[in-house]
Coordinates of C-alpha atoms (C1' of nucleotides) in Angstrom, one line a residue:
Chain A
M582 CA -15.5 -5.5 -7.8
V583 CA -16.1 -2.0 -6.6
A584 CA -16.1 -0.7 -3.1
P585 CA -19.9 0.8 -2.5
S586 CA -20.7 4.5 -2.4
P587 CA -20.7 5.9 0.8
F588 CA -23.8 7.3 -0.4
Q589 CA -25.6 3.9 -0.7
R590 CA -24.7 1.6 2.1
R591 CA -26.2 -1.3 4.2
P592 CA -27.3 0.8 7.3
V593 CA -25.8 -0.1 10.4
Q594 CA -27.8 -1.0 13.3
S595 CA -27.3 0.8 16.5
R596 CA -27.0 -1.0 20.2
R597 CA -26.6 2.2 22.2
G598 CA -29.9 3.8 22.9
G599 CA -32.6 3.7 26.5
P600 CA -32.2 6.6 29.0
T601 CA -28.2 7.8 29.2
K602 CA -27.0 7.5 25.5
S603 CA -28.6 8.2 22.2
P604 CA -28.3 5.9 19.9
L605 CA -25.4 6.5 17.5
S606 CA -25.7 6.7 13.9
R607 CA -23.9 7.6 10.8
D608 CA -26.0 11.0 10.7
A609 CA -25.8 12.2 14.5
I610 CA -21.8 11.9 13.6
V611 CA -22.3 14.0 10.4
T612 CA -24.5 16.6 12.3
E613 CA -22.1 16.9 15.0
A614 CA -18.8 17.3 12.7
L615 CA -21.5 20.2 10.3
R616 CA -21.9 21.6 13.8
Q617 CA -18.0 21.6 14.9
L618 CA -17.1 22.9 11.7
T619 CA -19.3 25.5 10.7
K620 CA -18.4 27.2 14.1
F621 CA -15.2 26.4 14.6
G622 CA -13.6 25.7 11.2
L623 CA -11.7 22.5 9.7
A624 CA -9.4 23.0 11.8
G625 CA -11.8 23.3 14.6
M626 CA -12.9 20.2 13.8
S627 CA -11.6 16.4 14.2
L628 CA -13.2 12.9 14.5
R629 CA -11.6 13.1 18.2
K630 CA -14.1 15.4 19.2
V631 CA -16.8 14.6 17.4
A632 CA -16.7 11.4 19.6
A633 CA -16.3 13.5 22.5
A634 CA -19.4 15.4 21.9
L635 CA -21.4 12.2 21.1
D636 CA -19.9 10.7 24.5
T637 CA -17.5 7.8 22.9
G638 CA -14.4 6.9 21.8
P639 CA -12.9 8.2 18.6
A640 CA -12.6 4.3 17.7
S641 CA -16.5 4.4 17.6
I642 CA -16.5 6.4 14.6
Y643 CA -15.2 4.2 12.4
V644 CA -18.0 1.7 12.5
Y645 CA -20.0 4.3 10.8
V646 CA -17.3 6.0 8.6
D647 CA -14.5 4.5 6.8
D648 CA -12.0 7.3 7.1
L649 CA -12.1 11.2 7.4
E650 CA -12.3 12.0 3.9
E651 CA -15.3 9.8 3.4
L652 CA -16.9 11.2 6.2
Y653 CA -15.8 15.0 4.9
A654 CA -17.8 13.8 2.0
L655 CA -20.8 12.5 3.4
M656 CA -21.0 16.4 5.3
L657 CA -20.1 18.4 2.0
D658 CA -23.3 16.8 0.6
R659 CA -25.6 17.2 4.1
A660 CA -25.3 20.8 3.5
L661 CA -25.7 20.9 -0.3
A662 CA -29.2 20.1 0.5
S663 CA -30.0 23.0 1.6
V664 CA -28.7 24.7 -2.0
E665 CA -31.9 26.7 -3.1
L666 CA -32.9 25.4 -6.7
G667 CA -35.6 28.0 -7.8
G668 CA -39.1 26.4 -9.3
A669 CA -39.7 27.9 -12.8
H670 CA -39.6 32.0 -12.5
K671 CA -40.6 33.8 -14.9
A672 CA -36.6 35.4 -14.5
T673 CA -34.2 35.0 -17.4
W674 CA -32.7 31.8 -17.4
R675 CA -29.4 33.9 -16.6
E676 CA -31.0 35.6 -13.8
R677 CA -32.0 31.8 -12.4
V678 CA -28.4 30.8 -12.8
R679 CA -27.3 33.4 -10.8
R680 CA -29.5 33.2 -8.4
V681 CA -28.9 28.6 -8.2
L682 CA -25.0 30.0 -7.7
E683 CA -25.7 32.5 -5.0
S684 CA -27.6 30.1 -3.2
Y685 CA -24.7 27.5 -3.5
A686 CA -22.5 29.8 -2.5
R687 CA -24.4 31.6 0.6
V688 CA -24.0 27.8 1.6
L689 CA -20.5 27.4 1.3
A690 CA -20.0 30.8 3.1
A691 CA -22.5 29.7 6.1
G692 CA -19.7 29.2 8.4
P693 CA -15.9 28.7 8.2
G694 CA -14.5 25.7 7.0
L695 CA -17.6 24.5 5.1
A696 CA -15.8 26.1 1.3
E697 CA -12.2 24.9 2.2
L698 CA -13.6 21.3 2.5
A699 CA -15.5 22.1 -0.9
L700 CA -12.5 22.7 -2.6
G701 CA -10.4 19.0 -1.3
T702 CA -13.6 17.1 -1.5
V703 CA -15.3 15.5 -4.8
A704 CA -18.9 16.2 -4.1
V705 CA -20.6 13.2 -5.3
G706 CA -23.5 12.9 -4.0
P707 CA -27.1 12.9 -5.0
N708 CA -27.5 16.5 -3.6
A709 CA -24.2 17.5 -6.1
L710 CA -26.0 15.6 -8.7
R711 CA -28.7 17.4 -8.0
I712 CA -27.4 21.2 -8.2
T713 CA -25.4 19.9 -11.6
E714 CA -28.8 18.8 -12.5
R715 CA -30.4 21.9 -12.3
L716 CA -27.7 24.0 -13.9
L717 CA -27.6 22.2 -17.1
E718 CA -31.5 22.4 -17.6
L719 CA -31.0 26.2 -17.5
L720 CA -28.4 26.5 -19.2
E721 CA -29.8 23.8 -22.1
E722 CA -32.6 26.7 -21.6
G723 CA -30.3 29.6 -22.7
G724 CA -29.1 27.7 -25.6
V725 CA -25.9 26.1 -24.4
E726 CA -25.6 22.7 -25.7
L727 CA -24.9 19.5 -23.4
A728 CA -21.6 19.5 -24.6
T729 CA -20.8 22.7 -23.7
G730 CA -23.4 22.5 -20.6
A731 CA -20.9 20.1 -19.3
W732 CA -17.7 21.1 -19.2
A733 CA -19.2 24.6 -18.3
V734 CA -21.0 23.6 -15.1
D735 CA -17.7 22.3 -13.8
L736 CA -16.4 25.3 -14.7
L737 CA -18.6 27.6 -12.8
V738 CA -19.2 25.2 -10.3
L739 CA -15.5 25.1 -9.4
Y740 CA -14.6 28.8 -9.7
V741 CA -17.7 29.9 -7.3
T742 CA -16.4 27.4 -4.9
A743 CA -13.0 28.5 -4.8
V744 CA -14.2 32.4 -4.7
V745 CA -15.8 31.4 -1.6
A746 CA -13.0 29.6 -0.1
E747 CA -10.5 32.7 -0.6
H748 CA -12.8 34.5 1.1
A749 CA -13.3 32.7 3.9
N750 CA -9.8 31.7 4.8
G751 CA -9.5 35.0 5.6
L752 CA -7.5 35.9 2.4
D753 CA -10.5 38.8 1.7
P754 CA -8.5 40.7 -1.1
A755 CA -10.7 43.4 0.4
A756 CA -9.3 43.2 3.6
P757 CA -6.9 46.1 4.1
D758 CA -4.7 44.6 7.0
G759 CA -4.7 41.7 5.0
A760 CA -1.3 40.3 3.5
V761 CA -2.7 41.0 0.1
S762 CA -3.3 44.6 0.7
R763 CA 0.1 45.1 2.2
A764 CA 1.6 43.2 -1.0
I765 CA 0.2 45.3 -3.4
A766 CA 0.2 48.5 -1.6
G767 CA 4.3 47.8 -1.2
A768 CA 4.8 47.1 -4.9
S769 CA 7.0 49.7 -6.7
A770 CA 6.2 51.6 -9.4
R771 CA 9.8 50.2 -10.4
D772 CA 9.4 46.9 -10.6
Y773 CA 5.6 46.6 -10.7
P774 CA 4.6 49.3 -13.0
R775 CA 1.2 48.2 -13.6
V776 CA 0.3 46.0 -10.3
H777 CA 1.4 49.6 -8.3
A778 CA -1.0 51.6 -11.2
A779 CA -3.8 49.6 -10.4
R780 CA -3.3 48.8 -6.7
A781 CA -6.8 50.8 -5.9
L782 CA -8.6 48.5 -8.3
L783 CA -6.9 45.3 -7.5
L784 CA -8.1 45.7 -3.7
S785 CA -11.7 47.4 -5.2
G786 CA -15.0 46.0 -4.8
S787 CA -17.2 44.1 -2.7
P788 CA -17.2 40.6 -2.9
E789 CA -20.8 40.1 -4.3
E790 CA -19.5 43.0 -7.1
R791 CA -16.9 40.5 -8.0
F792 CA -19.2 37.7 -8.1
T793 CA -21.6 39.1 -10.0
W794 CA -18.6 40.3 -12.5
A795 CA -17.2 36.9 -12.8
L796 CA -20.5 35.1 -13.8
D797 CA -21.3 37.6 -16.5
V798 CA -18.2 36.9 -18.4
F799 CA -18.5 33.4 -17.7
L800 CA -22.1 33.5 -19.1
A801 CA -20.8 35.4 -22.5
G802 CA -18.0 33.4 -22.7
I803 CA -19.6 29.8 -22.5
L804 CA -22.7 31.7 -24.9
Q805 CA -19.7 32.5 -27.6
T806 CA -17.3 29.0 -27.1
P807 CA -19.4 26.4 -28.2
R808 CA -17.4 22.9 -28.0
T809 CA -18.8 21.9 -31.1
A810 CA -17.6 23.7 -34.3
R811 CA -20.2 26.6 -34.7
A812 CA -20.6 30.8 -35.8
G813 CA -20.1 32.7 -33.4
A814 CA -16.8 31.7 -32.0
S815 CA -14.8 34.8 -31.6
K816 CA -11.6 32.9 -33.2
P817 CA -11.3 29.6 -35.2
A818 CA -10.0 26.8 -33.5
K819 CA -7.6 26.0 -36.9
R820 CA -5.8 22.8 -34.9
K821 CA -6.5 20.4 -37.5
P822 CA -6.6 21.9 -40.8
Chain B
M667 CA 2.9 49.1 13.9
V668 CA 2.5 46.4 11.0
A669 CA 4.4 42.9 10.9
P670 CA 6.8 43.2 8.1
S671 CA 5.8 40.8 5.7
P672 CA 8.0 37.4 5.8
F673 CA 9.7 38.3 2.1
Q674 CA 11.7 41.3 3.3
R675 CA 13.1 40.5 7.1
R676 CA 16.3 41.2 8.5
P677 CA 18.5 38.2 7.7
V678 CA 19.1 35.4 10.4
Q679 CA 23.2 34.8 10.8
S680 CA 23.3 30.8 11.3
R681 CA 25.7 29.4 13.9
R682 CA 26.1 26.3 12.6
G683 CA 28.8 25.8 10.1
G684 CA 32.1 23.9 9.8
P685 CA 32.5 20.5 8.5
T686 CA 29.9 18.5 10.5
K687 CA 26.7 20.3 10.2
S688 CA 26.0 23.1 7.0
P689 CA 24.8 26.1 8.8
L690 CA 20.8 26.8 9.0
S691 CA 19.2 29.2 6.8
R692 CA 15.9 29.9 5.6
D693 CA 16.7 28.9 2.1
A694 CA 17.6 25.8 3.3
I695 CA 14.8 25.0 5.1
V696 CA 12.5 26.1 1.9
T697 CA 14.2 23.8 -0.1
E698 CA 14.4 20.6 1.7
A699 CA 10.0 21.5 2.6
L700 CA 9.4 21.9 -1.2
R701 CA 11.5 19.1 -1.8
Q702 CA 9.4 16.9 0.5
L703 CA 6.2 18.3 -0.7
T704 CA 6.6 18.0 -4.3
K705 CA 8.1 14.4 -3.7
F706 CA 5.3 13.3 -0.7
G707 CA 2.7 15.6 -1.1
L708 CA 1.3 17.9 0.9
A709 CA 0.5 15.5 3.8
G710 CA 4.2 14.3 3.5
M711 CA 5.8 17.0 4.4
S712 CA 6.2 18.5 7.7
L713 CA 8.1 21.0 9.6
R714 CA 9.4 18.0 12.2
K715 CA 10.7 16.2 8.7
V716 CA 12.4 19.5 7.2
A717 CA 14.3 19.3 10.8
A718 CA 14.9 15.9 11.0
A719 CA 16.1 16.3 7.3
L720 CA 18.3 19.3 8.2
D721 CA 19.9 17.3 11.2
T722 CA 18.2 19.2 13.9
G723 CA 14.9 19.5 16.3
P724 CA 12.0 20.6 15.0
A725 CA 12.1 23.6 18.1
S726 CA 15.1 25.4 14.7
I727 CA 12.6 25.7 12.7
Y728 CA 11.2 28.8 14.7
V729 CA 13.7 30.9 14.5
Y730 CA 13.8 31.3 10.4
V731 CA 10.1 30.9 10.0
D732 CA 7.2 31.9 12.4
D733 CA 5.2 29.3 12.0
L734 CA 3.9 26.8 9.1
E735 CA 2.1 29.3 7.3
E736 CA 5.0 31.5 6.8
L737 CA 6.6 28.5 5.5
Y738 CA 3.8 27.7 3.1
A739 CA 4.4 31.1 1.5
L740 CA 8.0 31.5 0.8
M741 CA 7.5 27.5 -0.7
L742 CA 4.8 28.8 -3.0
D743 CA 7.1 32.0 -3.9
R744 CA 10.3 30.0 -4.3
A745 CA 8.6 27.8 -6.6
L746 CA 6.5 30.7 -8.9
A747 CA 10.0 32.0 -9.6
S748 CA 10.7 29.4 -12.7
V749 CA 7.0 30.7 -14.2
E750 CA 8.0 31.7 -17.7
L751 CA 6.8 35.3 -18.6
G752 CA 7.7 35.0 -22.1
G753 CA 9.7 37.9 -23.9
A754 CA 8.7 39.7 -26.6
H755 CA 7.5 37.7 -29.2
K756 CA 5.6 37.5 -31.8
A757 CA 2.7 35.2 -30.9
T758 CA -0.9 37.5 -30.2
W759 CA -1.5 38.8 -26.9
R760 CA -4.2 35.9 -26.2
E761 CA -2.0 33.3 -27.2
R762 CA 1.1 34.9 -24.7
V763 CA -1.6 34.8 -21.8
R764 CA -2.1 31.2 -22.4
R765 CA 1.9 30.6 -22.7
V766 CA 2.0 32.1 -18.9
L767 CA -0.5 30.6 -17.4
E768 CA 0.1 27.3 -18.9
S769 CA 3.3 27.8 -17.7
Y770 CA 2.0 28.5 -14.2
A771 CA -0.5 25.1 -14.4
R772 CA 2.9 23.1 -15.2
V773 CA 5.0 24.3 -12.5
L774 CA 1.6 23.7 -9.3
A775 CA 1.7 20.4 -11.7
A776 CA 5.3 19.6 -10.9
G777 CA 4.4 17.6 -8.2
P778 CA 1.5 16.4 -6.0
G779 CA 1.1 19.2 -2.8
L780 CA 1.8 22.5 -4.6
A781 CA -1.5 23.2 -6.2
E782 CA -3.3 22.0 -3.0
L783 CA -0.4 24.4 -1.0
A784 CA -1.6 27.3 -3.4
L785 CA -4.7 27.2 -2.9
G786 CA -4.9 27.4 0.6
T787 CA -1.9 30.3 0.9
V788 CA -2.2 33.8 -0.6
A789 CA 0.3 34.3 -3.4
V790 CA 1.9 38.1 -2.5
G791 CA 5.4 37.3 -3.0
P792 CA 8.1 39.3 -5.6
N793 CA 7.2 36.4 -8.1
A794 CA 3.5 36.8 -7.7
L795 CA 3.7 40.0 -8.4
R796 CA 5.8 39.1 -11.3
I797 CA 3.0 37.4 -12.7
T798 CA 0.3 39.7 -12.1
E799 CA 2.2 42.4 -13.3
R800 CA 3.2 40.2 -16.6
L801 CA -0.5 39.0 -16.8
L802 CA -1.7 42.7 -16.5
E803 CA 0.5 43.6 -19.6
L804 CA -0.8 41.5 -21.6
L805 CA -4.3 42.0 -20.7
E806 CA -3.8 45.7 -21.5
E807 CA -2.1 45.1 -24.8
G808 CA -5.3 42.9 -25.5
G809 CA -7.2 46.2 -25.1
V810 CA -8.4 45.3 -21.8
E811 CA -9.1 48.1 -19.6
L812 CA -6.6 48.1 -16.6
A813 CA -9.9 48.0 -14.3
T814 CA -11.5 44.7 -16.0
G815 CA -7.6 43.6 -16.6
A816 CA -7.2 44.1 -12.5
W817 CA -10.3 41.5 -11.6
A818 CA -9.3 39.5 -14.7
V819 CA -5.7 38.3 -13.2
D820 CA -7.6 37.2 -10.5
L821 CA -10.3 35.2 -12.5
L822 CA -7.9 34.0 -14.3
V823 CA -4.7 32.9 -11.6
L824 CA -8.0 31.9 -9.6
Y825 CA -9.6 29.5 -11.9
V826 CA -6.2 27.7 -12.9
T827 CA -4.9 27.2 -9.6
A828 CA -8.2 25.5 -8.7
V829 CA -8.1 23.5 -11.8
V830 CA -4.9 22.0 -10.7
A831 CA -5.7 21.4 -7.8
E832 CA -8.6 19.6 -8.1
H833 CA -6.8 18.0 -10.9
A834 CA -4.2 17.1 -8.6
N835 CA -5.6 15.7 -5.6
G836 CA -6.5 12.3 -7.6
L837 CA -9.9 13.9 -8.0
D838 CA -9.0 13.7 -12.2
P839 CA -12.6 13.4 -13.9
A840 CA -11.4 11.3 -16.0
A841 CA -10.0 8.6 -13.9
P842 CA -12.4 5.9 -14.8
D843 CA -12.2 4.9 -11.2
G844 CA -12.4 7.5 -9.3
A845 CA -15.8 8.6 -7.0
V846 CA -16.6 10.9 -9.8
S847 CA -16.9 8.4 -12.6
R848 CA -18.6 6.1 -10.5
A849 CA -21.0 8.7 -9.2
I850 CA -22.0 9.8 -12.8
A851 CA -22.3 6.5 -14.1
G852 CA -24.6 5.7 -11.0
A853 CA -26.5 8.4 -12.1
S854 CA -30.0 7.6 -12.4
A855 CA -32.0 8.9 -15.7
R856 CA -35.2 9.3 -14.2
D857 CA -33.8 11.0 -11.0
Y858 CA -31.0 12.6 -12.9
P859 CA -31.9 13.0 -16.8
R860 CA -29.4 15.7 -18.1
V861 CA -27.0 14.1 -15.9
H862 CA -27.3 10.5 -17.5
A863 CA -27.6 12.2 -20.9
A864 CA -24.4 14.1 -20.5
R865 CA -22.2 11.7 -18.7
A866 CA -20.2 10.5 -21.2
L867 CA -19.5 14.6 -22.2
L868 CA -18.7 15.3 -18.2
L869 CA -16.3 13.0 -18.3
S870 CA -14.7 14.0 -21.7
G871 CA -12.2 15.7 -22.5
S872 CA -8.5 16.1 -21.5
P873 CA -7.5 18.1 -18.7
E874 CA -5.6 20.2 -21.9
E875 CA -8.4 20.2 -23.8
R876 CA -10.7 21.7 -20.5
F877 CA -8.3 24.2 -19.7
T878 CA -7.8 25.4 -23.4
W879 CA -11.4 25.5 -23.8
A880 CA -11.5 27.6 -20.7
L881 CA -9.4 30.1 -21.5
D882 CA -11.5 31.0 -24.5
V883 CA -14.3 30.9 -22.2
F884 CA -12.6 33.4 -20.2
L885 CA -10.8 35.5 -22.7
A886 CA -14.1 35.9 -24.8
G887 CA -16.4 36.8 -21.7
I888 CA -13.7 39.3 -20.5
L889 CA -13.5 41.1 -23.6
Q890 CA -16.9 41.4 -23.8
T891 CA -17.5 42.4 -20.1
P892 CA -15.8 45.6 -19.0
R893 CA -16.5 46.9 -15.4
T894 CA -16.9 50.9 -17.1
A895 CA -20.3 50.8 -19.2
R896 CA -19.0 50.3 -22.7
A897 CA -20.6 49.2 -26.0
G898 CA -20.4 45.6 -26.1
A899 CA -22.1 44.3 -22.9
S900 CA -24.7 41.5 -24.3
K901 CA -27.0 42.8 -21.3
P902 CA -27.4 46.2 -20.4
A903 CA -26.4 46.4 -16.6
K904 CA -29.5 48.4 -15.6
R905 CA -29.6 48.7 -12.0
K906 CA -29.4 52.1 -11.7
P907 CA -32.0 53.5 -14.1
Chain C
dA1423 C1' 21.9 35.6 19.0
dC1424 C1' 21.2 31.2 17.5
dC1425 C1' 20.4 26.8 18.1
dT1426 C1' 18.4 23.1 21.0
dG1427 C1' 15.6 18.3 23.5
dA1428 C1' 12.3 18.1 26.3
dA1429 C1' 7.8 18.8 26.9
dC1430 C1' 2.0 19.7 26.1
dA1431 C1' -1.7 19.7 23.2
dC1432 C1' -3.1 17.4 20.0
dC1433 C1' -4.3 14.4 15.6
dG1434 C1' -6.5 10.3 12.2
dT1435 C1' -6.0 5.2 12.2
dT1436 C1' -6.1 0.7 14.4
dC1437 C1' -6.1 -3.6 17.7
dA1438 C1' -7.8 -6.4 20.8
dA1439 C1' -10.5 -7.2 23.6
dG1440 C1' -15.9 -6.5 25.9
dT1441 C1' -20.9 -6.9 24.8
Chain D
dA593 C1' -22.5 -7.1 15.1
dC594 C1' -21.5 -3.1 17.2
dC595 C1' -19.3 -0.5 20.8
dT596 C1' -15.0 1.1 23.6
dG597 C1' -10.0 2.0 26.1
dA598 C1' -5.6 2.2 25.2
dA599 C1' -1.9 2.1 21.9
dC600 C1' 0.4 3.5 18.0
dA601 C1' 2.8 6.3 15.2
dC602 C1' 2.4 11.1 14.3
dC603 C1' 1.4 16.5 14.3
dG604 C1' 2.8 22.5 15.1
dT605 C1' 4.3 25.2 18.7
dT606 C1' 6.7 26.6 23.3
dC607 C1' 9.5 26.5 27.0
dA608 C1' 13.7 26.5 29.5
dA609 C1' 17.8 26.0 28.9
dG610 C1' 22.5 25.9 26.8
dT611 C1' 26.1 28.8 23.9

DNA sequence: ACCTGAACACCGTTCAAGT
DNA sequence: ACCTGAACACCGTTCAAGT
């Protein structure tokens, strides 16, 4: 017996309604939670506040949602619905991979909290699957074998999520007053000669520039590192002789 | 006026001591917090529990630490002290980069919570700087220019942190009973043909195999994608004609 | 100056009733 | 069956005193 996924569960018949209160529903809960999340960040959202906004007590939420973690998963997938996968365009497959990931990044960066939530939550809803499907398709178009593509999609999505989350946490390396800047600026030339020498470089570049560069790194690396033995690997594996 | 970094602050003279209570200290607080973190995970650690273990009330902690976030930063840097940077060996620079990152990954994976903490905390203590310094050195040895290396180190460390955190959160893609496995196994061939076709591949590979593969991807990509215009870029930038 | 108990303003989750 | 107020067992942080 396996617990059913939260994405496919018997609907619940609300008993509220009429003129005073709109009926509760999983949808309404997710919508309100997402509103709070994107407006106030992860710490600014809570089950209790969602319940209060929906004019009920905290216990009522549990009729529609098992726990906070499940709510997170539902929220994330709802948000991922607006990621644009692009149609059949004339752009290169690389360009189209970039666009999908940029759209994904933009969705996560829409407000504080979403990216943070994405890092701690496994995205396995239908919309996450749609994104995975699309990226596999584009990589296939680029000649990446399925075995390699399967791992590559993981890598790409994880990286983008982490970058946006780091950034959204106010850890913007570019922020000149942040802890990062101060630490790097304060690194002594004696103890950390390279950090010191590279201090301007470490803090340079807009998020977009870094993102674009990172994608180039990934795609170049992926094309050159198939999982199946093949010509082109820069360094033969040499594990089993 | 800039607030001083928590890593360089006037020490506090404890007034406890004698036979009954060992004196409070920032060190003792960090040690106990780290013990709780690696034993019980991030959710299993709290300022109140640390205070209780140190035989005092929660308010006492605030004499040594500004807030929870600062404590997190101190804990992370303390943990990073045990990352092995390796000496001058005969191994390739690539191999040595791999070893440093593997050591970093192993330290974060030592117990639940540490990697999770690392994702939400900017690592800017002396030990984080040591690691950055070392990686810059190794990349330099590999012929990577400083401008490229500066961004590359960020990329590498962020990825490794994210992988370990994802893994430590029980989101192990390999776990056959996890939400990930169920979602992928349940992806219909009609709606998600490639996810369906790749379902075994998406779940395949030990964490170590994936890690090793990802590093190969990164290093191959980094070598091929210098930030300064140079021969070898697989696709000319063509932004300013 | 260090140290602390008590209070403040919150959490997620469960229980026991209501309809 | 849905819905809910109240209770339970927690949080981080601040205040106002103690030494």
